Amino acid sequence: MNVRTRFAPSPTGKLHIGGVRTALFAWLVARQHDGDFILRIEDTDRARYEEGAEQQIIDSLNWIGIDIDESPVNPGKYGPYRQSERLDLYTKYAQKLVDEGRAYADPSSPEQLQEWRDAAKAEKRPFHFNDHRPQDPPAWQPGMTLRLKIDTKRSPDWQDAIRGKQQGSTENIDDFILMKSDGYPTYNFAHIIDDHEMGITHVIRGDEFISSMPKFLILHDALGFDWPTFAHVPPILAPTGNKKLSKRDGAVDVLEYRDKGYPPAAVMNFLVLIGWNDGTETEIYTTEELIDAFELTRVQKSSARFDPDRLNWISGHHIRSMELEELHGRVSPFWPQAAATSDEDNKKQILSLVHERLKFYTELPELTSFFFTAPEITIKQIFEQDKQLRKKLDHETATNFLSKTVESLQNIEFNEDQLESTLRELVEKLDTKAGLLFKLIRWGITGSIFAPGLFETLATLGKDESLRRLEAVQ
């Protein structure tokens, strides 16, 4: 069997984390079986259609590393790949159901429907349209509402690749709409036809569709279609674990992660691990390793939390595994503005000092700005920010320490080994602790307590700049 999976979003807004994870699962299944991954745009909800949403979806999938075999922009033999361009196909199948007596035109007005609903509510009973099914419906034609005729009280059982055996509903299933009066099909109708016509073997989607499975299965049978493999993915929860992930919690436009400077392979790694593992304690995967390891049966049935700290940890690991040359190319747009006049060799040297600390590329200015712009800081300001130094040193002693440091560094080779040996000798001469002196020097040259190794930083800044900064601290 040629495995064919699909991701079928509606272009009604930006693609967020939950949608990308679902697409990833479908893509991994396809790639694992040397199959095809299809992007289909379900744009029949014209009232909510958003200009630009389709391109954002494509850009998001491309960025994270999901290559698409068939889509509106690289069509295959099963196109078109936008539902709005497949209306003739839905009309054909609608007419087939009408001819077989399985569907009928609904002549009721919105006002009549509301009357029936109000009456059911007043009588404290559920509203079912099939209680009002017309005895002699008009002949259906496009532009009229079409409903499926359901004459069963039970849907078939089915096997879900994630959740296992699922029991069919024993409740009365209502006649539901297939074609709307605007000439467009409903989601319930169109996606089943599209999956069949496009040869989709695995339907992987969010678990919000489980409640509609009775309708879907009955319609599959009415159309004479074989069932694909179904897999319903649990939602992602907010970091607190007590609600679904929302925009406020991190369910942002996926491309915001690109703009913040997360490596796409790290985001892919992170997303797959939300609610899935391969039975080991492995946390870091390359894309190729994910393809080899992924199994739908290991997706957990319950929801999993979105953990931004875990994302940062995974991202940092992916960045640390990069060769410096690769990282240098990736961070090019993220340097602080003051770095614009610095040569690339100097920036590469600076990057090597912060390589181990980067979790995402937009941290680069915070970690490196002091290399390009000297801090303006006084001993008083240092003491205000550093309680430990304030307790151990007074202003006069700190001034003396910095003066002796400048004096000691004046005539040495400014490399890491010479810097370390000279400054450790100075610690002995001053009868102080290395932690105090080195922290004071770090404050003076960087304006921060958080910086790369002191000797590497001094060597990278160079003698003239380092001494100038230390002399400027008053």
GROMACS .gro file of C-alpha atoms in nm:
model
  474
    1MET     CA    1   0.000   0.000   0.000
    2ASN     CA    2   0.127   0.346  -0.089
    3VAL     CA    3   0.083   0.543   0.233
    4ARG     CA    4  -0.068   0.885   0.173
    5THR     CA    5  -0.134   1.128   0.457
    6ARG     CA    6  -0.267   1.480   0.450
    7PHE     CA    7  -0.288   1.801   0.643
    8ALA     CA    8  -0.605   1.990   0.561
    9PRO     CA    9  -0.626   2.326   0.739
   10SER     CA   10  -0.881   2.599   0.681
   11PRO     CA   11  -0.732   2.936   0.576
   12THR     CA   12  -0.925   3.121   0.845
   13GLY     CA   13  -0.626   3.238   1.049
   14LYS     CA   14  -0.262   3.174   1.120
   15LEU     CA   15  -0.127   2.826   1.172
   16HIS     CA   16  -0.036   2.769   1.536
   17ILE     CA   17   0.157   2.513   1.736
   18GLY     CA   18  -0.123   2.256   1.771
   19GLY     CA   19  -0.189   2.247   1.398
   20VAL     CA   20   0.179   2.213   1.315
   21ARG     CA   21   0.215   1.918   1.554
   22THR     CA   22  -0.075   1.741   1.382
   23ALA     CA   23   0.084   1.809   1.043
   24LEU     CA   24   0.415   1.675   1.178
   25PHE     CA   25   0.259   1.348   1.289
   26ALA     CA   26   0.100   1.301   0.947
   27TRP     CA   27   0.425   1.391   0.771
   28LEU     CA   28   0.630   1.151   0.984
   29VAL     CA   29   0.395   0.863   0.904
   30ALA     CA   30   0.427   0.938   0.533
   31ARG     CA   31   0.805   0.970   0.541
   32GLN     CA   32   0.849   0.658   0.753
   33HIS     CA   33   0.669   0.452   0.487
   34ASP     CA   34   0.822   0.630   0.186
   35GLY     CA   35   0.474   0.764   0.119
   36ASP     CA   36   0.327   1.100   0.022
   37PHE     CA   37   0.232   1.397   0.235
   38ILE     CA   38  -0.041   1.620   0.091
   39LEU     CA   39  -0.145   1.972   0.185
   40ARG     CA   40  -0.510   2.038   0.106
   41ILE     CA   41  -0.666   2.376   0.172
   42GLU     CA   42  -1.023   2.346   0.302
   43ASP     CA   43  -1.153   2.689   0.209
   44THR     CA   44  -1.527   2.629   0.187
   45ASP     CA   45  -1.599   2.851   0.488
   46ARG     CA   46  -1.598   3.169   0.282
   47ALA     CA   47  -1.733   3.389   0.563
   48ARG     CA   48  -1.421   3.326   0.773
   49TYR     CA   49  -1.169   3.311   0.489
   50GLU     CA   50  -0.860   3.523   0.563
   51GLU     CA   51  -0.644   3.664   0.287
   52GLY     CA   52  -0.284   3.550   0.323
   53ALA     CA   53  -0.362   3.261   0.557
   54GLU     CA   54  -0.286   2.995   0.295
   55GLN     CA   55   0.060   3.137   0.229
   56GLN     CA   56   0.130   3.159   0.602
   57ILE     CA   57   0.040   2.789   0.635
   58ILE     CA   58   0.275   2.694   0.352
   59ASP     CA   59   0.554   2.915   0.486
   60SER     CA   60   0.515   2.764   0.833
   61LEU     CA   61   0.538   2.404   0.711
   62ASN     CA   62   0.833   2.485   0.487
   63TRP     CA   63   1.019   2.662   0.768
   64ILE     CA   64   0.989   2.381   1.019
   65GLY     CA   65   1.113   2.129   0.763
   66ILE     CA   66   0.792   1.961   0.646
   67ASP     CA   67   0.840   1.906   0.275
   68ILE     CA   68   0.514   1.872   0.087
   69ASP     CA   69   0.465   1.627  -0.200
   70GLU     CA   70   0.140   1.770  -0.333
   71SER     CA   71  -0.028   2.105  -0.263
   72PRO     CA   72  -0.189   2.400  -0.438
   73VAL     CA   73   0.157   2.528  -0.530
   74ASN     CA   74   0.304   2.193  -0.640
   75PRO     CA   75   0.001   1.997  -0.759
   76GLY     CA   76  -0.001   1.631  -0.845
   77LYS     CA   77  -0.251   1.416  -1.031
   78TYR     CA   78  -0.514   1.439  -0.754
   79GLY     CA   79  -0.572   1.813  -0.777
   80PRO     CA   80  -0.705   2.070  -0.745
   81TYR     CA   81  -0.590   2.103  -0.384
   82ARG     CA   82  -0.825   2.382  -0.277
   83GLN     CA   83  -1.177   2.274  -0.197
   84SER     CA   84  -1.320   2.588  -0.358
   85GLU     CA   85  -1.183   2.454  -0.688
   86ARG     CA   86  -1.345   2.109  -0.646
   87LEU     CA   87  -1.713   2.209  -0.634
   88ASP     CA   88  -1.809   2.004  -0.941
   89LEU     CA   89  -1.680   1.692  -0.767
   90TYR     CA   90  -1.896   1.751  -0.458
   91THR     CA   91  -2.199   1.819  -0.677
   92LYS     CA   92  -2.141   1.489  -0.858
   93TYR     CA   93  -2.136   1.289  -0.535
   94ALA     CA   94  -2.431   1.485  -0.396
   95GLN     CA   95  -2.637   1.393  -0.701
   96LYS     CA   96  -2.530   1.030  -0.666
   97LEU     CA   97  -2.668   1.019  -0.311
   98VAL     CA   98  -2.990   1.187  -0.424
   99ASP     CA   99  -3.033   0.937  -0.708
  100GLU     CA  100  -2.983   0.647  -0.466
  101GLY     CA  101  -3.237   0.790  -0.222
  102ARG     CA  102  -2.973   0.850   0.043
  103ALA     CA  103  -3.000   1.230   0.047
  104TYR     CA  104  -3.278   1.481   0.000
  105ALA     CA  105  -3.336   1.853  -0.050
  106ASP     CA  106  -3.423   2.048   0.263
  107PRO     CA  107  -3.684   2.312   0.176
  108SER     CA  108  -3.718   2.449   0.530
  109SER     CA  109  -3.647   2.815   0.596
  110PRO     CA  110  -3.426   2.945   0.880
  111GLU     CA  111  -3.741   3.069   1.051
  112GLN     CA  112  -3.903   2.726   1.033
  113LEU     CA  113  -3.590   2.560   1.174
  114GLN     CA  114  -3.588   2.802   1.465
  115GLU     CA  115  -3.953   2.728   1.537
  116TRP     CA  116  -3.880   2.356   1.558
  117ARG     CA  117  -3.579   2.415   1.781
  118ASP     CA  118  -3.778   2.639   2.014
  119ALA     CA  119  -4.055   2.379   2.037
  120ALA     CA  120  -3.807   2.104   2.123
  121LYS     CA  121  -3.649   2.324   2.388
  122ALA     CA  122  -3.989   2.406   2.539
  123GLU     CA  123  -4.070   2.034   2.553
  124LYS     CA  124  -3.726   1.963   2.705
  125ARG     CA  125  -3.625   1.719   2.434
  126PRO     CA  126  -3.334   1.723   2.188
  127PHE     CA  127  -3.401   1.869   1.846
  128HIS     CA  128  -3.362   1.627   1.555
  129PHE     CA  129  -3.420   1.739   1.202
  130ASN     CA  130  -3.515   1.392   1.091
  131ASP     CA  131  -3.832   1.431   1.302
  132HIS     CA  132  -3.929   1.692   1.043
  133ARG     CA  133  -3.796   1.519   0.733
  134PRO     CA  134  -4.015   1.624   0.438
  135GLN     CA  135  -4.237   1.348   0.304
  136ASP     CA  136  -4.217   1.473  -0.050
  137PRO     CA  137  -3.897   1.681  -0.084
  138PRO     CA  138  -3.841   1.888  -0.396
  139ALA     CA  139  -3.594   1.775  -0.655
  140TRP     CA  140  -3.249   1.881  -0.542
  141GLN     CA  141  -3.028   2.104  -0.748
  142PRO     CA  142  -2.712   2.305  -0.664
  143GLY     CA  143  -2.804   2.610  -0.460
  144MET     CA  144  -3.041   2.411  -0.238
  145THR     CA  145  -2.961   2.266   0.104
  146LEU     CA  146  -2.899   1.892   0.087
  147ARG     CA  147  -2.918   1.654   0.384
  148LEU     CA  148  -2.807   1.296   0.428
  149LYS     CA  149  -3.091   1.059   0.516
  150ILE     CA  150  -2.989   0.861   0.824
  151ASP     CA  151  -3.204   0.560   0.911
  152THR     CA  152  -2.994   0.410   1.188
  153LYS     CA  153  -2.962   0.471   1.558
  154ARG     CA  154  -2.610   0.339   1.582
  155SER     CA  155  -2.283   0.414   1.407
  156PRO     CA  156  -2.023   0.145   1.342
  157ASP     CA  157  -1.741   0.081   1.584
  158TRP     CA  158  -1.395   0.174   1.462
  159GLN     CA  159  -1.031   0.129   1.550
  160ASP     CA  160  -0.833   0.446   1.624
  161ALA     CA  161  -0.456   0.419   1.574
  162ILE     CA  162  -0.396   0.624   1.889
  163ARG     CA  163  -0.698   0.553   2.109
  164GLY     CA  164  -0.770   0.191   2.019
  165LYS     CA  165  -1.118   0.045   1.973
  166GLN     CA  166  -1.395   0.307   1.976
  167GLN     CA  167  -1.760   0.228   2.040
  168GLY     CA  168  -2.020   0.357   1.799
  169SER     CA  169  -2.276   0.600   1.936
  170THR     CA  170  -2.607   0.455   2.054
  171GLU     CA  171  -2.776   0.793   2.033
  172ASN     CA  172  -3.005   0.896   1.754
  173ILE     CA  173  -2.793   1.050   1.477
  174ASP     CA  174  -2.958   1.339   1.301
  175ASP     CA  175  -2.986   1.400   0.928
  176PHE     CA  176  -2.701   1.641   0.862
  177ILE     CA  177  -2.628   1.891   0.587
  178LEU     CA  178  -2.405   1.789   0.297
  179MET     CA  179  -2.444   2.087   0.064
  180LYS     CA  180  -2.532   2.441   0.172
  181SER     CA  181  -2.758   2.683  -0.009
  182ASP     CA  182  -2.456   2.888  -0.115
  183GLY     CA  183  -2.342   2.599  -0.334
  184TYR     CA  184  -2.055   2.499  -0.104
  185PRO     CA  185  -2.026   2.163   0.069
  186THR     CA  186  -2.001   2.127   0.445
  187TYR     CA  187  -1.676   2.005   0.598
  188ASN     CA  188  -1.852   1.678   0.689
  189PHE     CA  189  -1.916   1.604   0.323
  190ALA     CA  190  -1.621   1.755   0.138
  191HIS     CA  191  -1.332   1.612   0.336
  192ILE     CA  192  -1.458   1.255   0.303
  193ILE     CA  193  -1.486   1.287  -0.074
  194ASP     CA  194  -1.144   1.452  -0.095
  195ASP     CA  195  -0.976   1.187   0.118
  196HIS     CA  196  -1.124   0.914  -0.101
  197GLU     CA  197  -1.045   1.082  -0.432
  198MET     CA  198  -0.689   1.167  -0.324
  199GLY     CA  199  -0.618   0.814  -0.204
  200ILE     CA  200  -0.557   0.916   0.158
  201THR     CA  201  -0.473   0.608   0.365
  202HIS     CA  202  -0.427   0.773   0.707
  203VAL     CA  203  -0.645   1.053   0.845
  204ILE     CA  204  -0.455   1.210   1.134
  205ARG     CA  205  -0.629   1.505   1.299
  206GLY     CA  206  -0.723   1.665   1.629
  207ASP     CA  207  -0.950   1.481   1.871
  208GLU     CA  208  -1.220   1.750   1.841
  209PHE     CA  209  -1.343   1.544   1.544
  210ILE     CA  210  -1.409   1.227   1.745
  211SER     CA  211  -1.763   1.333   1.830
  212SER     CA  212  -1.837   1.361   1.457
  213MET     CA  213  -1.701   1.018   1.369
  214PRO     CA  214  -2.048   0.856   1.369
  215LYS     CA  215  -2.153   1.095   1.092
  216PHE     CA  216  -1.830   1.044   0.902
  217LEU     CA  217  -1.849   0.665   0.911
  218ILE     CA  218  -2.213   0.654   0.807
  219LEU     CA  219  -2.134   0.885   0.517
  220HIS     CA  220  -1.834   0.672   0.416
  221ASP     CA  221  -2.066   0.373   0.398
  222ALA     CA  222  -2.337   0.565   0.214
  223LEU     CA  223  -2.083   0.667  -0.050
  224GLY     CA  224  -1.938   0.315  -0.070
  225PHE     CA  225  -1.592   0.428   0.039
  226ASP     CA  226  -1.341   0.213   0.228
  227TRP     CA  227  -1.237   0.357   0.562
  228PRO     CA  228  -0.885   0.495   0.595
  229THR     CA  229  -0.685   0.451   0.914
  230PHE     CA  230  -0.801   0.708   1.167
  231ALA     CA  231  -0.583   0.867   1.436
  232HIS     CA  232  -0.709   1.142   1.665
  233VAL     CA  233  -0.442   1.348   1.837
  234PRO     CA  234  -0.511   1.486   2.188
  235PRO     CA  235  -0.483   1.864   2.232
  236ILE     CA  236  -0.187   2.049   2.378
  237LEU     CA  237  -0.245   2.198   2.722
  238ALA     CA  238  -0.122   2.527   2.860
  239PRO     CA  239   0.191   2.514   3.079
  240THR     CA  240  -0.033   2.505   3.388
  241GLY     CA  241  -0.195   2.187   3.259
  242ASN     CA  242  -0.548   2.299   3.346
  243LYS     CA  243  -0.670   2.425   3.007
  244LYS     CA  244  -0.606   2.402   2.638
  245LEU     CA  245  -0.311   2.595   2.504
  246SER     CA  246  -0.412   2.947   2.402
  247LYS     CA  247  -0.237   3.231   2.227
  248ARG     CA  248  -0.150   3.380   2.564
  249ASP     CA  249   0.025   3.057   2.668
  250GLY     CA  250   0.238   3.010   2.357
  251ALA     CA  251  -0.001   2.898   2.082
  252VAL     CA  252   0.135   3.172   1.864
  253ASP     CA  253   0.185   3.199   1.492
  254VAL     CA  254   0.450   2.937   1.421
  255LEU     CA  255   0.659   3.188   1.228
  256GLU     CA  256   0.705   3.386   1.549
  257TYR     CA  257   0.937   3.105   1.659
  258ARG     CA  258   1.131   3.157   1.338
  259ASP     CA  259   1.149   3.531   1.402
  260LYS     CA  260   1.265   3.473   1.758
  261GLY     CA  261   1.548   3.263   1.626
  262TYR     CA  262   1.465   2.906   1.721
  263PRO     CA  263   1.626   2.647   1.491
  264PRO     CA  264   1.346   2.476   1.298
  265ALA     CA  265   1.483   2.130   1.377
  266ALA     CA  266   1.462   2.215   1.748
  267VAL     CA  267   1.099   2.324   1.721
  268MET     CA  268   1.018   2.006   1.529
  269ASN     CA  269   1.197   1.798   1.794
  270PHE     CA  270   1.005   1.976   2.072
  271LEU     CA  271   0.663   1.949   1.910
  272VAL     CA  272   0.688   1.578   1.840
  273LEU     CA  273   0.777   1.516   2.204
  274ILE     CA  274   0.457   1.683   2.326
  275GLY     CA  275   0.258   1.372   2.399
  276TRP     CA  276   0.486   1.118   2.227
  277ASN     CA  277   0.797   0.920   2.312
  278ASP     CA  278   0.960   0.611   2.170
  279GLY     CA  279   0.974   0.426   2.502
  280THR     CA  280   1.320   0.558   2.587
  281GLU     CA  281   1.445   0.863   2.777
  282THR     CA  282   1.581   1.022   2.461
  283GLU     CA  283   1.504   1.395   2.433
  284ILE     CA  284   1.713   1.510   2.138
  285TYR     CA  285   1.643   1.387   1.787
  286THR     CA  286   1.753   1.482   1.442
  287THR     CA  287   1.479   1.489   1.180
  288GLU     CA  288   1.605   1.158   1.039
  289GLU     CA  289   1.594   0.998   1.384
  290LEU     CA  290   1.237   1.116   1.435
  291ILE     CA  291   1.130   0.961   1.105
  292ASP     CA  292   1.285   0.628   1.208
  293ALA     CA  293   1.146   0.629   1.562
  294PHE     CA  294   0.796   0.770   1.526
  295GLU     CA  295   0.493   0.544   1.579
  296LEU     CA  296   0.132   0.655   1.608
  297THR     CA  297   0.070   0.386   1.869
  298ARG     CA  298   0.312   0.567   2.103
  299VAL     CA  299   0.120   0.894   2.095
  300GLN     CA  300  -0.034   0.920   2.439
  301LYS     CA  301  -0.413   0.922   2.465
  302SER     CA  302  -0.423   1.208   2.714
  303SER     CA  303  -0.329   1.571   2.657
  304ALA     CA  304   0.025   1.693   2.722
  305ARG     CA  305   0.153   2.027   2.853
  306PHE     CA  306   0.333   2.289   2.649
  307ASP     CA  307   0.659   2.351   2.837
  308PRO     CA  308   0.849   2.659   2.714
  309ASP     CA  309   1.147   2.572   2.936
  310ARG     CA  310   1.175   2.237   2.762
  311LEU     CA  311   1.161   2.412   2.425
  312ASN     CA  312   1.448   2.639   2.529
  313TRP     CA  313   1.651   2.345   2.658
  314ILE     CA  314   1.602   2.146   2.337
  315SER     CA  315   1.674   2.451   2.126
  316GLY     CA  316   1.995   2.523   2.317
  317HIS     CA  317   2.106   2.165   2.264
  318HIS     CA  318   2.047   2.188   1.889
  319ILE     CA  319   2.242   2.515   1.874
  320ARG     CA  320   2.533   2.368   2.069
  321SER     CA  321   2.549   2.075   1.828
  322MET     CA  322   2.601   2.308   1.531
  323GLU     CA  323   2.944   2.372   1.390
  324LEU     CA  324   3.051   2.733   1.445
  325GLU     CA  325   3.049   2.801   1.071
  326GLU     CA  326   2.687   2.687   1.038
  327LEU     CA  327   2.578   2.887   1.342
  328HIS     CA  328   2.757   3.196   1.212
  329GLY     CA  329   2.552   3.176   0.893
  330ARG     CA  330   2.224   3.128   1.078
  331VAL     CA  331   2.262   3.418   1.321
  332SER     CA  332   2.354   3.675   1.058
  333PRO     CA  333   2.027   3.878   1.094
  334PHE     CA  334   2.033   3.871   1.475
  335TRP     CA  335   2.347   4.063   1.568
  336PRO     CA  336   2.307   4.391   1.760
  337GLN     CA  337   2.300   4.700   1.543
  338ALA     CA  338   2.638   4.811   1.675
  339ALA     CA  339   2.794   4.499   1.518
  340ALA     CA  340   2.724   4.626   1.167
  341THR     CA  341   3.074   4.770   1.127
  342SER     CA  342   3.252   4.471   1.279
  343ASP     CA  343   3.427   4.226   1.047
  344GLU     CA  344   3.296   3.871   1.019
  345ASP     CA  345   3.606   3.709   1.171
  346ASN     CA  346   3.563   3.919   1.484
  347LYS     CA  347   3.193   3.832   1.506
  348LYS     CA  348   3.275   3.465   1.459
  349GLN     CA  349   3.524   3.485   1.747
  350ILE     CA  350   3.262   3.654   1.966
  351LEU     CA  351   3.003   3.395   1.864
  352SER     CA  352   3.237   3.116   1.975
  353LEU     CA  353   3.233   3.265   2.326
  354VAL     CA  354   2.852   3.262   2.359
  355HIS     CA  355   2.785   2.948   2.152
  356GLU     CA  356   2.727   2.734   2.460
  357ARG     CA  357   2.482   2.981   2.615
  358LEU     CA  358   2.251   3.054   2.322
  359LYS     CA  359   1.902   2.908   2.343
  360PHE     CA  360   1.761   3.108   2.051
  361TYR     CA  361   1.917   3.361   1.819
  362THR     CA  362   1.745   3.674   1.947
  363GLU     CA  363   1.945   3.631   2.268
  364LEU     CA  364   2.253   3.728   2.070
  365PRO     CA  365   2.231   4.107   2.126
  366GLU     CA  366   2.190   4.065   2.502
  367LEU     CA  367   2.487   3.828   2.519
  368THR     CA  368   2.722   4.021   2.288
  369SER     CA  369   2.631   4.391   2.282
  370PHE     CA  370   2.911   4.482   2.524
  371PHE     CA  371   3.168   4.360   2.270
  372PHE     CA  372   3.060   4.638   2.033
  373THR     CA  373   2.952   4.911   2.276
  374ALA     CA  374   3.152   4.990   2.589
  375PRO     CA  375   2.947   4.999   2.908
  376GLU     CA  376   2.922   5.325   3.096
  377ILE     CA  377   2.938   5.211   3.455
  378THR     CA  378   3.075   5.338   3.785
  379ILE     CA  379   3.184   5.159   4.100
  380LYS     CA  380   2.877   5.301   4.272
  381GLN     CA  381   2.653   5.145   4.007
  382ILE     CA  382   2.837   4.814   4.034
  383PHE     CA  383   2.781   4.809   4.410
  384GLU     CA  384   2.413   4.892   4.364
  385GLN     CA  385   2.370   4.582   4.147
  386ASP     CA  386   2.608   4.343   4.321
  387LYS     CA  387   2.551   4.294   4.693
  388GLN     CA  388   2.842   4.054   4.731
  389LEU     CA  389   3.096   4.304   4.602
  390ARG     CA  390   2.939   4.579   4.811
  391LYS     CA  391   2.982   4.370   5.126
  392LYS     CA  392   3.342   4.270   5.054
  393LEU     CA  393   3.486   4.590   4.901
  394ASP     CA  394   3.466   4.962   4.960
  395HIS     CA  395   3.496   5.225   4.689
  396GLU     CA  396   3.863   5.299   4.759
  397THR     CA  397   3.963   4.930   4.753
  398ALA     CA  398   3.771   4.867   4.430
  399THR     CA  399   3.938   5.165   4.266
  400ASN     CA  400   4.279   5.038   4.376
  401PHE     CA  401   4.204   4.687   4.246
  402LEU     CA  402   4.111   4.821   3.901
  403SER     CA  403   4.420   5.047   3.893
  404LYS     CA  404   4.648   4.755   3.981
  405THR     CA  405   4.476   4.542   3.716
  406VAL     CA  406   4.549   4.800   3.445
  407GLU     CA  407   4.907   4.825   3.565
  408SER     CA  408   4.952   4.446   3.559
  409LEU     CA  409   4.810   4.404   3.209
  410GLN     CA  410   5.000   4.691   3.045
  411ASN     CA  411   5.302   4.493   2.923
  412ILE     CA  412   5.184   4.136   2.868
  413GLU     CA  413   5.088   3.938   2.559
  414PHE     CA  414   4.711   3.967   2.552
  415ASN     CA  415   4.624   3.602   2.508
  416GLU     CA  416   4.416   3.381   2.734
  417ASP     CA  417   4.708   3.201   2.900
  418GLN     CA  418   4.900   3.521   2.980
  419LEU     CA  419   4.587   3.694   3.103
  420GLU     CA  420   4.499   3.409   3.336
  421SER     CA  421   4.847   3.370   3.485
  422THR     CA  422   4.890   3.747   3.529
  423LEU     CA  423   4.554   3.800   3.695
  424ARG     CA  424   4.598   3.503   3.928
  425GLU     CA  425   4.934   3.643   4.034
  426LEU     CA  426   4.760   3.974   4.100
  427VAL     CA  427   4.507   3.801   4.325
  428GLU     CA  428   4.799   3.682   4.540
  429LYS     CA  429   4.962   4.027   4.550
  430LEU     CA  430   4.637   4.196   4.652
  431ASP     CA  431   4.567   3.927   4.911
  432THR     CA  432   4.210   3.888   4.791
  433LYS     CA  433   3.998   3.617   4.634
  434ALA     CA  434   3.988   3.545   4.263
  435GLY     CA  435   3.608   3.555   4.267
  436LEU     CA  436   3.602   3.913   4.393
  437LEU     CA  437   3.871   4.053   4.163
  438PHE     CA  438   3.752   3.870   3.854
  439LYS     CA  439   3.391   3.974   3.913
  440LEU     CA  440   3.494   4.338   3.953
  441ILE     CA  441   3.695   4.324   3.629
  442ARG     CA  442   3.404   4.156   3.449
  443TRP     CA  443   3.169   4.431   3.563
  444GLY     CA  444   3.414   4.693   3.439
  445ILE     CA  445   3.458   4.554   3.089
  446THR     CA  446   3.108   4.418   3.022
  447GLY     CA  447   2.871   4.609   3.250
  448SER     CA  448   2.720   4.277   3.355
  449ILE     CA  449   2.780   3.984   3.585
  450PHE     CA  450   2.673   3.747   3.307
  451ALA     CA  451   2.937   3.721   3.038
  452PRO     CA  452   3.161   3.459   2.875
  453GLY     CA  453   3.485   3.351   3.042
  454LEU     CA  454   3.684   3.650   3.166
  455PHE     CA  455   4.014   3.565   2.995
  456GLU     CA  456   3.848   3.485   2.662
  457THR     CA  457   3.647   3.808   2.680
  458LEU     CA  458   3.954   4.022   2.754
  459ALA     CA  459   4.148   3.857   2.473
  460THR     CA  460   3.867   3.913   2.226
  461LEU     CA  461   3.822   4.277   2.323
  462GLY     CA  462   4.197   4.330   2.291
  463LYS     CA  463   4.443   4.515   2.511
  464ASP     CA  464   4.365   4.873   2.415
  465GLU     CA  465   3.989   4.842   2.449
  466SER     CA  466   4.006   4.636   2.769
  467LEU     CA  467   4.240   4.877   2.946
  468ARG     CA  468   4.043   5.178   2.826
  469ARG     CA  469   3.727   5.035   2.978
  470LEU     CA  470   3.890   4.950   3.310
  471GLU     CA  471   4.044   5.297   3.335
  472ALA     CA  472   3.702   5.453   3.270
  473VAL     CA  473   3.543   5.292   3.578
  474GLN     CA  474   3.546   5.552   3.859
   0.00000   0.00000   0.00000
